[in-house]
mmCIF file of C-alpha atoms in Angstrom:
data_model
loop_
_atom_site.group_PDB
_atom_site.id
_atom_site.type_symbol
_atom_site.label_atom_id
_atom_site.label_comp_id
_atom_site.label_asym_id
_atom_site.label_seq_id
_atom_site.Cartn_x
_atom_site.Cartn_y
_atom_site.Cartn_z
ATOM 1 C CA MET A 1332 -7.135 13.938 -18.373
ATOM 2 C CA SER A 1333 -4.776 14.015 -21.360
ATOM 3 C CA ILE A 1334 -2.539 16.484 -19.501
ATOM 4 C CA LEU A 1335 -2.480 14.180 -16.500
ATOM 5 C CA THR A 1336 -1.581 11.097 -18.506
ATOM 6 C CA GLY A 1337 0.970 13.215 -20.345
ATOM 7 C CA ILE A 1338 2.628 14.175 -17.078
ATOM 8 C CA SER A 1339 2.869 10.612 -15.826
ATOM 9 C CA VAL A 1340 4.389 9.415 -19.098
ATOM 10 C CA TRP A 1341 7.079 12.118 -18.948
ATOM 11 C CA LEU A 1342 7.734 11.982 -15.221
ATOM 12 C CA ILE A 1343 9.761 8.784 -14.983
ATOM 13 C CA PRO A 1344 12.044 9.288 -18.000
ATOM 14 C CA LEU A 1345 12.688 12.898 -16.916
ATOM 15 C CA PHE A 1346 13.469 11.779 -13.385
ATOM 16 C CA ILE A 1347 15.949 9.176 -14.637
ATOM 17 C CA ALA A 1348 17.620 11.662 -16.963
ATOM 18 C CA THR A 1349 17.945 14.222 -14.152
ATOM 19 C CA VAL A 1350 19.500 11.688 -11.782
ATOM 20 C CA LEU A 1351 22.016 10.554 -14.398
ATOM 21 C CA VAL A 1352 22.971 14.100 -15.400
ATOM 22 C CA VAL A 1353 23.450 15.229 -11.795
ATOM 23 C CA ALA A 1354 25.453 12.090 -10.995
ATOM 24 C CA THR A 1355 27.726 12.597 -14.008
ATOM 25 C CA ILE A 1356 28.319 16.260 -13.148
ATOM 26 C CA LYS A 1357 29.197 15.263 -9.582
ATOM 27 C CA ARG A 1358 31.539 12.558 -10.916
ATOM 28 C CA VAL A 1359 29.648 9.722 -9.262
ATOM 29 C CA PRO A 1360 30.400 6.349 -10.929
ATOM 30 C CA ALA A 1361 26.792 6.055 -12.084
ATOM 31 C CA TYR A 1362 26.833 2.602 -13.629
ATOM 32 C CA GLU A 1363 28.667 1.043 -10.701
ATOM 33 C CA ALA A 1364 26.255 2.666 -8.264
ATOM 34 C CA PHE A 1365 23.303 1.382 -10.300
ATOM 35 C CA VAL A 1366 24.616 -2.182 -10.221
ATOM 36 C CA GLU A 1367 25.301 -1.962 -6.500
ATOM 37 C CA GLY A 1368 21.754 -0.759 -5.792
ATOM 38 C CA GLY A 1369 20.319 -3.329 -8.169
ATOM 39 C CA LYS A 1370 22.059 -6.191 -6.357
ATOM 40 C CA GLU A 1371 20.389 -5.063 -3.166
ATOM 41 C CA GLY A 1372 17.054 -5.082 -4.998
ATOM 42 C CA ALA A 1373 17.566 -8.636 -6.251
ATOM 43 C CA LYS A 1374 18.356 -9.852 -2.740
ATOM 44 C CA MET A 1375 15.298 -8.083 -1.366
ATOM 45 C CA ALA A 1376 12.943 -9.605 -3.912
ATOM 46 C CA LEU A 1377 14.153 -13.096 -3.090
ATOM 47 C CA SER A 1378 13.797 -12.561 0.651
ATOM 48 C CA LEU A 1379 10.212 -11.460 0.058
ATOM 49 C CA LEU A 1380 9.182 -14.706 -1.602
ATOM 50 C CA PRO A 1381 8.224 -16.769 1.483
ATOM 51 C CA PHE A 1382 6.268 -13.870 2.995
ATOM 52 C CA LEU A 1383 4.204 -13.426 -0.144
ATOM 53 C CA VAL A 1384 3.596 -17.135 -0.725
ATOM 54 C CA GLY A 1385 2.418 -17.588 2.862
ATOM 55 C CA MET A 1386 0.081 -14.613 2.855
ATOM 56 C CA ILE A 1387 -1.379 -15.132 -0.603
ATOM 57 C CA VAL A 1388 -2.070 -18.839 -0.021
ATOM 58 C CA ALA A 1389 -3.897 -18.148 3.270
ATOM 59 C CA ILE A 1390 -6.033 -15.458 1.631
ATOM 60 C CA SER A 1391 -6.893 -17.678 -1.302
ATOM 61 C CA ILE A 1392 -7.926 -20.553 1.024
ATOM 62 C CA LEU A 1393 -10.309 -18.181 2.780
ATOM 63 C CA ARG A 1394 -11.771 -16.925 -0.499
ATOM 64 C CA SER A 1395 -12.041 -20.200 -2.381
ATOM 65 C CA SER A 1396 -13.726 -21.987 0.541
ATOM 66 C CA GLY A 1397 -16.674 -19.601 0.299
ATOM 67 C CA ALA A 1398 -16.177 -18.472 3.917
ATOM 68 C CA LEU A 1399 -15.554 -14.877 2.870
ATOM 69 C CA ASP A 1400 -18.764 -14.726 0.814
ATOM 70 C CA ALA A 1401 -20.661 -16.224 3.744
ATOM 71 C CA ALA A 1402 -19.324 -13.524 6.075
ATOM 72 C CA ILE A 1403 -20.393 -10.859 3.586
ATOM 73 C CA GLY A 1404 -23.861 -12.408 3.418
ATOM 74 C CA LEU A 1405 -24.153 -12.113 7.190
ATOM 75 C CA ILE A 1406 -23.248 -8.418 7.377
ATOM 76 C CA ALA A 1407 -25.064 -7.247 4.233
ATOM 77 C CA PRO A 1408 -28.607 -6.961 5.704
ATOM 78 C CA PHE A 1409 -27.313 -4.748 8.517
ATOM 79 C CA LEU A 1410 -25.613 -2.415 6.021
ATOM 80 C CA ALA A 1411 -28.671 -2.261 3.802
ATOM 81 C CA TYR A 1412 -30.579 -1.192 6.933
ATOM 82 C CA ILE A 1413 -28.352 1.894 7.414
ATOM 83 C CA GLY A 1414 -28.601 2.753 3.714
ATOM 84 C CA VAL A 1415 -25.304 1.427 2.376
ATOM 85 C CA PRO A 1416 -25.757 -0.685 -0.762
ATOM 86 C CA SER A 1417 -24.774 -4.229 0.194
ATOM 87 C CA GLU A 1418 -23.100 -4.788 -3.188
ATOM 88 C CA ILE A 1419 -20.259 -2.555 -1.989
ATOM 89 C CA LEU A 1420 -19.480 -4.754 1.023
ATOM 90 C CA PRO A 1421 -17.361 -7.413 -0.717
ATOM 91 C CA LEU A 1422 -15.138 -4.630 -2.043
ATOM 92 C CA ALA A 1423 -14.829 -2.967 1.371
ATOM 93 C CA LEU A 1424 -13.865 -6.303 2.942
ATOM 94 C CA ILE A 1425 -11.416 -7.408 0.276
ATOM 95 C CA ARG A 1426 -9.716 -4.021 -0.274
ATOM 96 C CA PRO A 1427 -7.292 -4.285 2.691
ATOM 97 C CA ILE A 1428 -6.586 -7.957 1.925
ATOM 98 C CA SER A 1429 -5.954 -8.231 -1.798
ATOM 99 C CA GLY A 1430 -5.238 -5.460 -4.288
ATOM 100 C CA THR A 1431 -5.841 -7.468 -7.451
ATOM 101 C CA ALA A 1432 -9.078 -8.951 -6.110
ATOM 102 C CA ALA A 1433 -10.294 -5.471 -5.147
ATOM 103 C CA LEU A 1434 -9.478 -4.099 -8.596
ATOM 104 C CA GLY A 1435 -11.368 -7.000 -10.131
ATOM 105 C CA MET A 1436 -14.396 -6.284 -7.952
ATOM 106 C CA THR A 1437 -14.324 -2.556 -8.729
ATOM 107 C CA THR A 1438 -14.252 -3.351 -12.442
ATOM 108 C CA ASP A 1439 -17.091 -5.806 -11.977
ATOM 109 C CA ILE A 1440 -19.238 -3.307 -10.046
ATOM 110 C CA ILE A 1441 -18.611 -0.557 -12.616
ATOM 111 C CA SER A 1442 -19.374 -2.842 -15.549
ATOM 112 C CA SER A 1443 -22.601 -4.216 -14.046
ATOM 113 C CA PHE A 1444 -24.008 -1.051 -12.395
ATOM 114 C CA GLY A 1445 -22.537 1.573 -14.738
ATOM 115 C CA ALA A 1446 -19.609 3.953 -14.241
ATOM 116 C CA ASP A 1447 -21.855 6.895 -13.335
ATOM 117 C CA SER A 1448 -24.170 5.007 -10.953
ATOM 118 C CA PHE A 1449 -23.995 5.782 -7.234
ATOM 119 C CA ILE A 1450 -22.424 2.436 -6.441
ATOM 120 C CA GLY A 1451 -20.031 2.728 -9.388
ATOM 121 C CA ARG A 1452 -18.755 6.072 -8.121
ATOM 122 C CA LEU A 1453 -18.551 4.728 -4.582
ATOM 123 C CA ALA A 1454 -16.507 1.723 -5.703
ATOM 124 C CA ALA A 1455 -14.170 3.991 -7.683
ATOM 125 C CA THR A 1456 -13.648 6.337 -4.738
ATOM 126 C CA MET A 1457 -13.077 3.476 -2.313
ATOM 127 C CA GLN A 1458 -10.613 1.816 -4.658
ATOM 128 C CA GLY A 1459 -8.678 5.047 -5.151
ATOM 129 C CA SER A 1460 -8.557 6.276 -1.576
ATOM 130 C CA THR A 1461 -7.329 3.166 0.241
ATOM 131 C CA ASP A 1462 -4.525 0.696 -0.211
ATOM 132 C CA THR A 1463 -3.901 -2.987 0.427
ATOM 133 C CA THR A 1464 -2.829 -2.950 4.072
ATOM 134 C CA LEU A 1465 -1.999 -6.640 4.336
ATOM 135 C CA TYR A 1466 0.170 -6.536 1.207
ATOM 136 C CA ILE A 1467 2.025 -3.416 2.341
ATOM 137 C CA LEU A 1468 2.649 -4.933 5.769
ATOM 138 C CA THR A 1469 3.848 -8.193 4.239
ATOM 139 C CA VAL A 1470 6.134 -6.552 1.709
ATOM 140 C CA TYR A 1471 7.539 -3.678 3.779
ATOM 141 C CA PHE A 1472 8.107 -5.579 7.001
ATOM 142 C CA GLY A 1473 8.918 -8.872 5.278
ATOM 143 C CA ALA A 1474 11.675 -7.441 3.105
ATOM 144 C CA VAL A 1475 13.593 -6.039 6.065
ATOM 145 C CA GLY A 1476 12.935 -8.931 8.447
ATOM 146 C CA ILE A 1477 10.619 -7.355 11.006
ATOM 147 C CA ASN A 1478 8.992 -10.171 12.957
ATOM 148 C CA ARG A 1479 7.257 -8.193 15.700
ATOM 149 C CA MET A 1480 4.803 -5.767 14.132
ATOM 150 C CA LYS A 1481 3.367 -4.449 17.406
ATOM 151 C CA TYR A 1482 0.345 -2.224 16.765
ATOM 152 C CA ALA A 1483 0.990 -1.797 12.996
ATOM 153 C CA LEU A 1484 -1.823 -4.074 11.825
ATOM 154 C CA LYS A 1485 -4.393 -2.447 14.113
ATOM 155 C CA VAL A 1486 -3.484 1.011 12.834
ATOM 156 C CA GLY A 1487 -3.544 -0.138 9.204
ATOM 157 C CA LEU A 1488 -6.912 -1.882 9.360
ATOM 158 C CA LEU A 1489 -8.611 0.872 11.372
ATOM 159 C CA ALA A 1490 -7.275 3.425 8.889
ATOM 160 C CA ASP A 1491 -8.876 1.411 6.092
ATOM 161 C CA LEU A 1492 -12.159 1.472 7.973
ATOM 162 C CA ILE A 1493 -11.938 5.260 8.283
ATOM 163 C CA GLY A 1494 -11.147 5.580 4.556
ATOM 164 C CA ILE A 1495 -14.085 3.348 3.607
ATOM 165 C CA ILE A 1496 -16.562 5.175 5.852
ATOM 166 C CA ALA A 1497 -15.240 8.523 4.579
ATOM 167 C CA SER A 1498 -15.739 7.355 0.960
ATOM 168 C CA ILE A 1499 -19.339 6.366 1.659
ATOM 169 C CA ILE A 1500 -20.152 9.676 3.368
ATOM 170 C CA ILE A 1501 -18.388 11.862 0.780
ATOM 171 C CA VAL A 1502 -19.888 10.111 -2.244
ATOM 172 C CA THR A 1503 -23.324 10.248 -0.630
ATOM 173 C CA ILE A 1504 -23.003 13.999 -0.040
ATOM 174 C CA ILE A 1505 -21.561 14.848 -3.475
ATOM 175 C CA PHE A 1506 -23.405 12.432 -5.761
ATOM 176 C CA GLY A 1507 -26.152 11.004 -3.553
ATOM 177 C CA MET B 1311 -1.331 -10.719 15.950
ATOM 178 C CA ILE B 1312 -0.285 -11.330 12.350
ATOM 179 C CA ASN B 1313 0.447 -14.959 13.307
ATOM 180 C CA ILE B 1314 -3.083 -15.429 14.590
ATOM 181 C CA ILE B 1315 -4.714 -13.684 11.625
ATOM 182 C CA TRP B 1316 -2.667 -15.671 9.150
ATOM 183 C CA ALA B 1317 -3.438 -19.035 10.753
ATOM 184 C CA ALA B 1318 -7.082 -18.067 11.272
ATOM 185 C CA MET B 1319 -7.609 -17.208 7.580
ATOM 186 C CA ALA B 1320 -6.338 -20.615 6.494
ATOM 187 C CA VAL B 1321 -8.038 -22.643 9.252
ATOM 188 C CA ILE B 1322 -11.414 -20.911 8.925
ATOM 189 C CA GLY B 1323 -11.272 -21.485 5.172
ATOM 190 C CA ILE B 1324 -10.425 -25.179 5.517
ATOM 191 C CA VAL B 1325 -13.068 -25.821 8.200
ATOM 192 C CA TYR B 1326 -15.701 -23.956 6.169
ATOM 193 C CA ALA B 1327 -14.785 -25.929 3.054
ATOM 194 C CA ALA B 1328 -15.037 -29.177 5.042
ATOM 195 C CA LEU B 1329 -18.546 -28.269 6.227
ATOM 196 C CA PHE B 1330 -19.855 -27.106 2.849
ATOM 197 C CA GLY B 1331 -17.981 -29.449 0.531
ATOM 198 C CA ASN B 1332 -15.685 -26.966 -1.200
ATOM 199 C CA MET B 1333 -12.490 -28.816 -0.410
ATOM 200 C CA ASP B 1334 -11.801 -29.362 -4.085
ATOM 201 C CA ALA B 1335 -11.719 -25.638 -4.796
ATOM 202 C CA VAL B 1336 -9.526 -25.013 -1.729
ATOM 203 C CA ASN B 1337 -7.087 -27.675 -2.789
ATOM 204 C CA LYS B 1338 -6.765 -26.136 -6.227
ATOM 205 C CA ALA B 1339 -6.506 -22.619 -4.803
ATOM 206 C CA ILE B 1340 -3.601 -23.543 -2.504
ATOM 207 C CA PHE B 1341 -1.318 -24.573 -5.332
ATOM 208 C CA GLN B 1342 -2.553 -22.035 -7.831
ATOM 209 C CA SER B 1343 -2.037 -19.134 -5.422
ATOM 210 C CA ALA B 1344 1.411 -20.327 -4.344
ATOM 211 C CA ASP B 1345 2.257 -20.236 -8.030
ATOM 212 C CA ASP B 1346 0.752 -16.754 -8.353
ATOM 213 C CA ALA B 1347 2.800 -15.526 -5.397
ATOM 214 C CA VAL B 1348 6.022 -16.696 -7.024
ATOM 215 C CA ALA B 1349 5.016 -14.993 -10.283
ATOM 216 C CA LEU B 1350 4.277 -11.812 -8.320
ATOM 217 C CA THR B 1351 7.705 -11.927 -6.672
ATOM 218 C CA ILE B 1352 9.418 -12.433 -10.014
ATOM 219 C CA GLY B 1353 7.463 -9.472 -11.323
ATOM 220 C CA LEU B 1354 8.856 -7.485 -8.402
ATOM 221 C CA VAL B 1355 12.466 -8.456 -9.158
ATOM 222 C CA SER B 1356 12.764 -6.252 -12.242
ATOM 223 C CA VAL B 1357 11.112 -3.302 -10.534
ATOM 224 C CA LEU B 1358 13.206 -3.599 -7.374
ATOM 225 C CA VAL B 1359 16.476 -4.053 -9.241
ATOM 226 C CA PHE B 1360 15.825 -1.148 -11.568
ATOM 227 C CA TRP B 1361 14.521 1.408 -9.059
ATOM 228 C CA LEU B 1362 16.941 0.608 -6.263
ATOM 229 C CA GLY B 1363 19.715 0.909 -8.876
ATOM 230 C CA ILE B 1364 18.549 4.353 -9.973
ATOM 231 C CA MET B 1365 17.953 5.446 -6.392
ATOM 232 C CA LYS B 1366 21.465 4.367 -5.425
ATOM 233 C CA VAL B 1367 22.798 6.690 -8.132
ATOM 234 C CA ALA B 1368 20.557 9.479 -6.823
ATOM 235 C CA GLU B 1369 21.744 8.818 -3.284
ATOM 236 C CA GLN B 1370 25.437 8.912 -4.203
ATOM 237 C CA ALA B 1371 24.870 12.098 -6.184
ATOM 238 C CA GLY B 1372 23.512 13.683 -2.981
ATOM 239 C CA MET B 1373 20.027 14.181 -4.415
ATOM 240 C CA LEU B 1374 18.193 12.303 -1.669
ATOM 241 C CA LYS B 1375 19.895 14.423 0.985
ATOM 242 C CA MET B 1376 18.828 17.569 -0.847
ATOM 243 C CA LEU B 1377 15.245 16.385 -1.062
ATOM 244 C CA ALA B 1378 15.252 15.379 2.600
ATOM 245 C CA LYS B 1379 16.632 18.759 3.671
ATOM 246 C CA ALA B 1380 14.161 20.726 1.590
ATOM 247 C CA LEU B 1381 11.087 19.013 2.988
ATOM 248 C CA SER B 1382 12.301 18.027 6.435
ATOM 249 C CA PRO B 1383 10.472 20.776 8.382
ATOM 250 C CA LEU B 1384 7.211 19.107 7.425
ATOM 251 C CA ILE B 1385 8.239 15.474 7.544
ATOM 252 C CA SER B 1386 10.298 15.607 10.739
ATOM 253 C CA ARG B 1387 7.144 16.489 12.652
ATOM 254 C CA ILE B 1388 5.601 13.244 11.474
ATOM 255 C CA PHE B 1389 8.830 11.292 12.105
ATOM 256 C CA PRO B 1390 10.320 12.884 15.238
ATOM 257 C CA GLU B 1391 12.755 10.002 15.789
ATOM 258 C CA VAL B 1392 14.478 10.230 12.401
ATOM 259 C CA PRO B 1393 17.480 12.627 12.240
ATOM 260 C CA LYS B 1394 16.911 15.465 9.744
ATOM 261 C CA ASP B 1395 19.478 14.533 7.083
ATOM 262 C CA HIS B 1396 19.384 10.763 7.547
ATOM 263 C CA PRO B 1397 19.039 8.830 4.256
ATOM 264 C CA ALA B 1398 15.760 7.352 5.584
ATOM 265 C CA MET B 1399 14.164 10.798 5.159
ATOM 266 C CA GLY B 1400 15.123 10.892 1.480
ATOM 267 C CA TYR B 1401 13.621 7.464 0.837
ATOM 268 C CA ILE B 1402 10.476 8.236 2.807
ATOM 269 C CA LEU B 1403 9.977 11.390 0.731
ATOM 270 C CA SER B 1404 10.687 9.574 -2.542
ATOM 271 C CA ASN B 1405 8.129 6.926 -1.598
ATOM 272 C CA ILE B 1406 5.476 9.511 -0.729
ATOM 273 C CA THR B 1407 6.128 11.464 -3.943
ATOM 274 C CA ALA B 1408 5.957 8.336 -6.109
ATOM 275 C CA ASN B 1409 2.705 7.314 -4.391
ATOM 276 C CA LEU B 1410 1.168 10.745 -4.929
ATOM 277 C CA PHE B 1411 1.844 10.529 -8.641
ATOM 278 C CA GLY B 1412 0.503 6.995 -8.825
ATOM 279 C CA LEU B 1413 3.885 5.497 -9.677
ATOM 280 C CA GLY B 1414 3.307 2.330 -7.678
ATOM 281 C CA ASN B 1415 6.207 0.555 -9.385
ATOM 282 C CA ALA B 1416 8.637 3.140 -8.099
ATOM 283 C CA ALA B 1417 6.968 3.630 -4.724
ATOM 284 C CA THR B 1418 7.364 0.063 -3.431
ATOM 285 C CA PRO B 1419 11.169 -0.216 -3.808
ATOM 286 C CA MET B 1420 11.642 3.181 -2.166
ATOM 287 C CA GLY B 1421 9.280 2.209 0.636
ATOM 288 C CA ILE B 1422 11.231 -0.975 1.288
ATOM 289 C CA LYS B 1423 14.470 0.957 1.218
ATOM 290 C CA ALA B 1424 13.049 3.480 3.684
ATOM 291 C CA MET B 1425 12.073 0.607 5.984
ATOM 292 C CA LYS B 1426 15.610 -0.765 5.745
ATOM 293 C CA GLU B 1427 17.072 2.605 6.741
ATOM 294 C CA LEU B 1428 14.575 2.883 9.606
ATOM 295 C CA LYS B 1429 15.633 -0.584 10.740
ATOM 296 C CA ASN B 1430 19.281 0.521 10.704
ATOM 297 C CA LEU B 1431 18.234 3.383 12.974
ATOM 298 C CA SER B 1432 16.386 1.198 15.473
ATOM 299 C CA GLY B 1433 18.690 -1.834 15.189
ATOM 300 C CA SER B 1434 16.030 -4.342 16.205
ATOM 301 C CA ASN B 1435 13.664 -6.864 14.631
ATOM 302 C CA GLU B 1436 10.733 -5.144 16.237
ATOM 303 C CA ALA B 1437 8.732 -2.560 14.307
ATOM 304 C CA SER B 1438 9.828 0.878 15.541
ATOM 305 C CA ARG B 1439 7.560 3.870 16.027
ATOM 306 C CA SER B 1440 8.760 5.483 12.775
ATOM 307 C CA MET B 1441 8.264 2.251 10.819
ATOM 308 C CA ILE B 1442 4.653 1.974 11.907
ATOM 309 C CA THR B 1443 4.005 5.644 11.121
ATOM 310 C CA PHE B 1444 5.490 5.127 7.672
ATOM 311 C CA MET B 1445 3.402 2.003 7.140
ATOM 312 C CA ALA B 1446 0.277 3.893 8.222
ATOM 313 C CA ILE B 1447 0.934 6.616 5.623
ATOM 314 C CA ASN B 1448 1.281 3.981 2.916
ATOM 315 C CA THR B 1449 -1.813 1.984 3.817
ATOM 316 C CA ALA B 1450 -3.885 5.170 3.784
ATOM 317 C CA GLY B 1451 -3.440 5.022 -0.001
ATOM 318 C CA LEU B 1452 -1.974 8.405 -0.937
ATOM 319 C CA THR B 1453 -3.031 9.364 -4.446
ATOM 320 C CA LEU B 1454 -3.408 12.635 -6.285
ATOM 321 C CA ILE B 1455 -4.722 11.044 -9.443
ATOM 322 C CA PRO B 1456 -6.211 7.537 -9.214
ATOM 323 C CA SER B 1457 -5.220 6.734 -12.793
ATOM 324 C CA THR B 1458 -6.244 3.044 -12.794
ATOM 325 C CA VAL B 1459 -9.741 3.875 -11.585
ATOM 326 C CA ILE B 1460 -10.068 6.695 -14.126
ATOM 327 C CA ALA B 1461 -9.055 4.284 -16.869
ATOM 328 C CA ILE B 1462 -11.728 1.760 -15.804
ATOM 329 C CA ARG B 1463 -14.396 4.485 -15.677
ATOM 330 C CA LEU B 1464 -13.361 5.661 -19.127
ATOM 331 C CA LYS B 1465 -13.580 2.125 -20.462
ATOM 332 C CA TYR B 1466 -17.116 1.645 -19.134
ATOM 333 C CA GLY B 1467 -18.428 4.811 -20.718
ATOM 334 C CA SER B 1468 -18.488 7.326 -17.874
ATOM 335 C CA ALA B 1469 -19.634 10.799 -18.938
ATOM 336 C CA SER B 1470 -16.920 12.335 -16.768
ATOM 337 C CA PRO B 1471 -14.273 9.780 -15.768
ATOM 338 C CA THR B 1472 -12.273 12.242 -13.664
ATOM 339 C CA GLU B 1473 -15.144 13.499 -11.515
ATOM 340 C CA ILE B 1474 -14.144 11.067 -8.749
ATOM 341 C CA VAL B 1475 -10.715 12.731 -8.351
ATOM 342 C CA GLY B 1476 -12.015 15.303 -5.851
ATOM 343 C CA PRO B 1477 -13.982 12.852 -3.684
ATOM 344 C CA THR B 1478 -11.076 10.378 -3.783
ATOM 345 C CA LEU B 1479 -8.596 13.027 -2.674
ATOM 346 C CA LEU B 1480 -10.894 14.106 0.134
ATOM 347 C CA ALA B 1481 -11.399 10.510 1.285
ATOM 348 C CA THR B 1482 -7.629 9.926 1.119
ATOM 349 C CA ILE B 1483 -6.927 12.992 3.238
ATOM 350 C CA ILE B 1484 -9.475 11.904 5.846
ATOM 351 C CA GLY B 1485 -8.035 8.373 5.789
ATOM 352 C CA LEU B 1486 -4.491 9.715 6.152
ATOM 353 C CA THR B 1487 -5.409 12.042 9.006
ATOM 354 C CA GLY B 1488 -7.208 9.169 10.707
ATOM 355 C CA ALA B 1489 -4.215 6.870 10.187
ATOM 356 C CA LEU B 1490 -1.782 9.378 11.694
ATOM 357 C CA CYS B 1491 -4.054 10.052 14.688
ATOM 358 C CA LEU B 1492 -4.515 6.319 15.326
ATOM 359 C CA ASP B 1493 -0.771 5.833 14.949
ATOM 360 C CA ARG B 1494 -0.139 8.455 17.651
ATOM 361 C CA LEU B 1495 -2.856 7.047 19.890
ATOM 362 C CA PHE B 1496 -1.600 3.471 19.719
ATOM 363 C CA TYR B 1497 1.986 4.631 20.196
ATOM 364 C CA TYR B 1498 1.133 6.341 23.485
ATOM 365 C CA LEU B 1499 -1.057 3.436 24.626
ATOM 366 C CA ASP B 1500 1.752 1.010 23.805
ATOM 367 C CA ARG B 1501 4.332 3.119 25.654
ATOM 368 C CA ARG B 1502 2.138 3.388 28.707
ATOM 369 C CA LYS B 1503 1.559 -0.365 28.708
ATOM 370 C CA SER B 1504 5.259 -1.185 28.527
ATOM 371 C CA GLY B 1505 6.056 1.495 31.111
#
């Protein structure tokens, strides 16, 4: 663990130093290049704003209305029937939609059931092995102005489903 | 599809709130979350400016090309439509590497930059095959070390906070394999449909 955190602390500064040294040796105008790239980044961030506002507001309407909790309540009995703890369902549903909400739920599950409980380990694995599909779609396609996503959303959401099912099966086999 | 999902999330929420008397909470949430989204974007500005600046230096120093060349035998199988030493390859690889090491702050700008290069290649506002493949890899949640989760487990007194690294990696690999297979499947279905 301490080695791992050590590596990630060193990685970024070392990477930056390497880039700057190589650039200087190759006589690249490093500062000018940095500013040029940075300008592009500033433009990108601004163009992202409407995409993020739109998506985040819609998600928060759905959550704050209680509709999402109601949907979870409907599916939970079915899951309990096949042996999946229903407490994990909110996390599985929210994970593709909102990264911060999912992290909050994982923390909540771990704090109330214990880090080494079955459901705590399941939540941790699920959190670590999937990513926020809707956010990635919004940011990646929004920033470059893609307005026809074709089958991207289907692939992303089905991949999340596979990751979630895989987490449940793997954690059940290893820790069950 | 995204248009329908987006509208449906908002409309379902509003109708549900109307039926069960939560309109107050919805009203508050609309303005609060719009505010949050702006704060999130501003948080992204520093990260995007800094990393795209550094990556521009790396690009001009020829480092991205080197990286792309070194790993292209593997990656060009996944992205058959991207030329081997195209800058998109370098950004795709940088994004994947940053994701693997859990450097989310660095991964997003490189991912966006990769998308931009892929858009230059396709020259259209429609998501290209390579773009969707790249998106699929990202949504599968590549991680070697889920450091945030480990930190939470540590905080809540786990006897062995890192024991979920193996299961997480396994689940990620299955998710990634699934994502790439689905990506291929939908690509061929889509091509058949459009003739």
